[in-house]
Tab-separated table of C-alpha atoms in Angstrom:
chain	number	residue	atom	x	y	z
A	656	MET	CA	121.007	-18.848	97.222
A	657	ILE	CA	120.232	-16.285	98.689
A	658	SER	CA	122.819	-13.536	99.029
A	659	THR	CA	123.500	-11.905	102.113
A	660	MET	CA	121.439	-7.993	102.247
A	661	SER	CA	123.732	-5.066	102.062
A	662	GLN	CA	124.605	-3.174	105.467
A	663	LYS	CA	122.399	-0.082	106.235
A	664	ILE	CA	125.595	3.143	107.075
A	665	TYR	CA	123.814	5.659	109.060
A	666	TRP	CA	125.816	8.845	110.630
A	667	LEU	CA	125.690	9.256	114.567
A	668	ILE	CA	126.852	12.795	116.580
A	669	ASP	CA	127.589	13.099	120.238
A	670	GLN	CA	126.250	9.007	120.050
A	671	LEU	CA	123.168	9.952	119.584
A	672	VAL	CA	121.344	7.945	116.445
A	673	PHE	CA	118.890	9.862	114.185
A	674	CYS	CA	117.457	7.451	111.563
A	675	ASN	CA	115.140	9.821	108.537
A	676	ILE	CA	114.109	6.627	106.791
A	677	CYS	CA	111.484	6.453	104.174
A	678	LEU	CA	109.147	3.515	103.824
A	679	ILE	CA	109.275	1.867	100.680
A	680	ARG	CA	105.517	0.710	99.425
A	681	TYR	CA	104.467	0.483	96.150
A	682	LYS	CA	103.620	-1.664	93.257
A	683	THR	CA	105.313	-2.924	90.171
A	684	VAL	CA	103.655	-1.942	86.191
A	685	MET	CA	102.197	-5.734	87.353
A	686	LYS	CA	100.569	-4.643	89.714
A	687	LYS	CA	103.094	-6.657	92.358
A	688	GLU	CA	103.187	-5.009	95.356
A	689	ARG	CA	107.215	-4.668	97.116
A	690	VAL	CA	107.960	-3.798	100.114
A	691	GLY	CA	111.656	-2.303	101.626
A	692	LEU	CA	112.653	-4.950	104.080
A	693	CYS	CA	114.744	-2.918	106.097
A	694	SER	CA	112.084	0.647	106.259
A	695	ASN	CA	109.224	-2.149	107.043
A	696	TRP	CA	110.822	-4.035	109.507
A	697	LEU	CA	111.885	-1.283	111.617
A	698	ALA	CA	107.929	0.503	111.033
A	699	ASN	CA	106.311	-2.791	112.259
A	700	LEU	CA	108.563	-3.018	115.346
A	701	THR	CA	107.156	-1.746	118.886
A	702	PRO	CA	108.287	1.508	120.544
A	703	GLY	CA	110.775	0.374	122.721
A	704	SER	CA	112.091	-2.920	120.899
A	705	PRO	CA	116.024	-3.484	120.831
A	706	VAL	CA	117.786	-2.714	117.758
A	707	ARG	CA	121.181	-3.920	117.074
A	708	LEU	CA	123.746	-1.403	115.917
A	709	TYR	CA	127.364	-1.616	115.567
A	710	ILE	CA	130.016	2.374	115.040
A	711	GLU	CA	131.940	1.606	112.040
A	712	ARG	CA	134.091	5.096	111.265
A	713	GLY	CA	133.469	6.962	108.315
A	714	SER	CA	135.928	8.336	105.662
A	715	PHE	CA	135.559	11.721	105.665
A	716	HIS	CA	137.983	14.496	107.270
A	717	PHE	CA	136.815	18.028	108.368
A	718	PRO	CA	139.948	20.134	109.122
A	719	ALA	CA	138.288	22.749	112.075
A	720	ASP	CA	140.549	25.280	110.859
A	721	ARG	CA	139.272	25.372	107.230
A	722	PRO	CA	136.030	26.182	105.969
A	723	ILE	CA	133.679	23.306	104.501
A	724	ILE	CA	132.210	23.098	100.813
A	725	MET	CA	129.913	20.140	101.441
A	726	VAL	CA	127.486	18.888	98.560
A	727	GLY	CA	124.619	16.612	99.671
A	728	PRO	CA	121.971	15.659	97.417
A	729	GLY	CA	119.228	13.434	98.860
A	730	THR	CA	120.923	10.737	102.021
A	731	GLY	CA	124.005	12.462	101.007
A	732	CYS	CA	123.147	15.234	103.329
A	733	ALA	CA	123.727	12.661	106.672
A	734	PRO	CA	127.038	13.739	107.635
A	735	PHE	CA	127.014	17.205	106.658
A	736	ARG	CA	123.965	17.079	109.092
A	737	SER	CA	125.796	15.776	111.639
A	738	LEU	CA	128.931	17.880	111.242
A	739	ILE	CA	126.261	20.802	111.057
A	740	GLN	CA	125.519	19.709	114.052
A	741	SER	CA	128.653	19.678	115.992
A	742	ARG	CA	130.392	22.867	114.312
A	743	GLY	CA	127.656	25.067	114.313
A	744	ALA	CA	129.534	27.356	116.693
A	745	ASP	CA	132.693	28.015	114.572
A	746	THR	CA	133.835	30.556	112.661
A	747	SER	CA	135.127	28.524	110.151
A	748	PRO	CA	132.673	28.591	107.069
A	749	LEU	CA	130.441	26.003	106.181
A	750	LEU	CA	128.890	25.812	103.096
A	751	LEU	CA	126.385	23.372	102.068
A	752	PHE	CA	124.837	22.598	98.433
A	753	PHE	CA	121.602	20.465	99.114
A	754	GLY	CA	119.675	18.649	96.814
A	755	CYS	CA	116.005	16.894	96.474
A	756	ARG	CA	112.789	16.380	93.978
A	757	GLY	CA	110.716	18.550	96.157
A	758	GLU	CA	111.121	21.646	98.610
A	759	HIS	CA	107.878	21.083	100.603
A	760	ARG	CA	108.241	17.000	100.207
A	761	ASP	CA	111.766	16.150	100.930
A	762	TYR	CA	113.358	18.984	102.414
A	763	PHE	CA	113.094	17.454	105.887
A	764	PHE	CA	115.835	19.580	107.935
A	765	ARG	CA	114.880	23.380	106.934
A	766	ASP	CA	113.719	24.464	110.445
A	767	GLU	CA	117.019	22.937	111.250
A	768	TRP	CA	119.896	25.304	108.977
A	769	GLU	CA	117.538	27.414	108.764
A	770	PRO	CA	115.987	30.505	110.496
A	771	SER	CA	112.442	31.844	110.795
A	772	PRO	CA	112.188	34.602	108.258
A	773	PRO	CA	112.078	38.222	108.626
A	774	SER	CA	108.643	39.609	108.912
A	775	ASP	CA	109.852	43.016	106.689
A	776	PRO	CA	109.146	42.261	103.089
A	777	SER	CA	110.903	44.679	102.144
A	778	ASP	CA	113.900	42.575	103.931
A	779	PRO	CA	116.507	40.958	101.481
A	780	SER	CA	116.054	37.631	103.133
A	781	HIS	CA	112.389	37.678	103.255
A	782	PRO	CA	110.916	34.738	101.211
A	783	SER	CA	109.319	37.476	98.723
A	784	GLN	CA	112.881	38.686	97.910
A	785	GLN	CA	114.100	35.238	97.259
A	786	GLU	CA	114.663	33.958	93.505
A	787	ASN	CA	113.186	30.442	94.375
A	788	GLY	CA	112.500	28.304	91.311
A	789	SER	CA	114.859	31.266	89.379
A	790	PRO	CA	117.831	29.157	87.302
A	791	VAL	CA	120.321	31.529	89.909
A	792	GLY	CA	118.597	29.130	92.827
A	793	LYS	CA	117.906	30.213	96.475
A	794	ILE	CA	120.574	30.879	98.569
A	795	GLN	CA	119.078	30.138	102.746
A	796	SER	CA	119.714	32.687	105.126
A	797	PRO	CA	121.985	31.219	107.859
A	798	GLY	CA	120.427	28.605	110.669
A	799	ALA	CA	123.778	28.598	112.321
A	800	ALA	CA	126.281	32.338	111.843
A	801	ASN	CA	129.034	30.285	109.915
A	802	LEU	CA	125.989	28.616	107.783
A	803	ARG	CA	125.174	29.068	103.982
A	804	VAL	CA	122.808	26.567	102.538
A	805	ILE	CA	122.386	26.877	98.559
A	806	THR	CA	119.322	24.562	97.229
A	807	ALA	CA	118.672	22.150	94.471
A	808	PHE	CA	114.826	21.471	93.937
A	809	SER	CA	114.764	19.387	90.440
A	810	ARG	CA	111.153	18.582	90.335
A	811	ASP	CA	110.139	22.142	91.556
A	812	GLN	CA	110.404	23.921	87.783
A	813	ASP	CA	110.045	22.504	83.977
A	814	ARG	CA	113.571	22.030	83.858
A	815	LYS	CA	115.301	20.009	86.084
A	816	ILE	CA	117.960	21.732	89.101
A	817	TYR	CA	120.996	20.043	90.857
A	818	VAL	CA	123.619	20.433	92.741
A	819	GLN	CA	125.834	20.336	90.061
A	820	HIS	CA	124.162	22.888	88.708
A	821	ARG	CA	124.366	25.278	91.683
A	822	ILE	CA	128.113	25.000	92.011
A	823	VAL	CA	128.608	26.531	88.668
A	824	GLU	CA	126.104	29.235	89.269
A	825	HIS	CA	127.968	29.847	92.870
A	826	GLY	CA	131.142	29.334	91.294
A	827	LYS	CA	132.757	32.634	92.202
A	828	LEU	CA	131.886	31.778	96.038
A	829	VAL	CA	132.553	28.030	95.619
A	830	TRP	CA	136.489	29.173	94.418
A	831	SER	CA	136.967	31.872	96.582
A	832	LEU	CA	136.662	29.288	99.642
A	833	LEU	CA	138.865	27.047	98.074
A	834	GLU	CA	141.272	29.879	97.860
A	835	ARG	CA	140.451	30.000	101.440
A	836	GLY	CA	142.189	25.684	101.788
A	837	ALA	CA	138.461	24.797	101.725
A	838	VAL	CA	137.840	21.138	101.821
A	839	PHE	CA	135.258	19.865	98.817
A	840	CYS	CA	133.559	16.841	100.315
A	841	VAL	CA	130.626	14.849	98.377
A	842	ALA	CA	128.084	12.569	99.689
A	843	GLY	CA	125.522	10.900	98.226
A	844	ASN	CA	124.329	8.611	95.427
A	845	SER	CA	127.445	6.362	93.526
A	846	LYS	CA	125.790	6.733	89.905
A	847	ASN	CA	126.447	9.731	88.009
A	848	MET	CA	126.404	12.606	90.986
A	849	PRO	CA	130.143	12.207	92.105
A	850	PHE	CA	131.036	12.409	88.407
A	851	GLN	CA	129.085	15.377	87.828
A	852	VAL	CA	129.934	17.606	90.340
A	853	LYS	CA	133.644	16.901	89.817
A	854	ASP	CA	132.954	17.871	85.962
A	855	ALA	CA	130.719	21.532	87.850
A	856	LEU	CA	133.575	21.974	90.054
A	857	ALA	CA	136.657	21.650	87.039
A	858	LYS	CA	134.209	24.418	84.952
A	859	VAL	CA	134.513	26.927	88.490
A	860	ALA	CA	138.042	26.514	88.012
A	861	CYS	CA	138.113	27.182	84.337
A	862	THR	CA	136.073	30.102	84.906
A	863	HIS	CA	137.123	31.480	87.937
A	864	GLY	CA	140.274	30.023	88.239
A	865	LYS	CA	141.005	30.787	84.620
A	866	LEU	CA	142.691	27.376	84.324
A	867	SER	CA	142.512	25.547	81.076
A	868	ALA	CA	140.664	22.434	81.247
A	869	ASP	CA	143.950	20.604	81.107
A	870	GLU	CA	145.246	22.551	84.434
A	871	SER	CA	141.650	22.328	85.924
A	872	SER	CA	141.904	18.072	85.765
A	873	LYS	CA	145.497	18.330	87.810
A	874	TYR	CA	144.318	21.009	90.292
A	875	ILE	CA	141.072	18.786	91.325
A	876	ASP	CA	144.256	16.021	90.882
A	877	LEU	CA	145.827	17.851	93.549
A	878	LEU	CA	143.259	18.694	96.025
A	879	VAL	CA	142.017	14.761	96.168
A	880	LYS	CA	145.930	13.973	96.368
A	881	ASN	CA	145.584	16.171	99.699
A	882	ARG	CA	142.892	15.439	100.983
A	883	LEU	CA	141.213	18.415	99.815
A	884	TYR	CA	138.469	16.943	97.799
A	885	GLN	CA	137.394	14.246	99.586
A	886	THR	CA	134.107	11.985	98.526
A	887	GLU	CA	131.651	9.373	100.494
A	888	THR	CA	129.220	7.826	98.128
A	889	TRP	CA	127.332	4.566	97.887
C-alpha cells in the first residue's frame, strides 16, 4: 500500500499567496533520476490553471507591543517574511536571524529586507565597510525602519556558520531585547536546528544574563511557558 503524501503548508499575508519553490530534479549515485512530486507538478501547470488550497491557522502568536526575535533559516523565514510585511511600519523592533547555504544562491529576499547601499564608501553601512564572511557576521541595514537582519551563509567560507552561531555572537543584542519582553520565535527544519538554537540562547543567558547553566535552562522553560519562546518546525 502506498502511503499518502504529507500536506504542504505555506504562509499567506493579507490574503496574498506567495510561493518560492525550488524545482527538485537530481540523479542518485546510481544515476537514477529523481524529481519532486509537488514542485514538478506545479512547474508543469499552464498559466491560469486552478490550484486547490485551504487555510490552516499557524501556531505563532506575535504580540503587537513587544519586540520580536525571529530565527528562520531556509524555508523557516516564511512566517517571518509575512510578519515583516505586515509590521514594517510599526515601532516595535524586529530582529531576524536568517541563514542559507549561499548569499548569491539562496538569499532571495535581499531586495525586500535591505535598502540600496549608500554610494559613499566611507558610510558605515556601505558594503565595503561590512565584515562579510567574518566570524562576526554581516548585519544588514534595515529594509524597514524597525527591522534588523543578521545573516549566516553556511557555505560561503571554509568554516560553516549557522544561525545559532550568530545568536551567540550577537548575544548582547538578543539579551537586551529579551529584557524588554521580546518574543523569541524559531521556524524551519525540525531535525537539529531547534535544539541548537535553544542551546545558543542558553549560552546568551549565561554570558549576558549572568545565569548559571541550571538557571538558564529554567529561564528558557519560563519563556516557553509564557509563550515568549515559540517554535514552528517541520
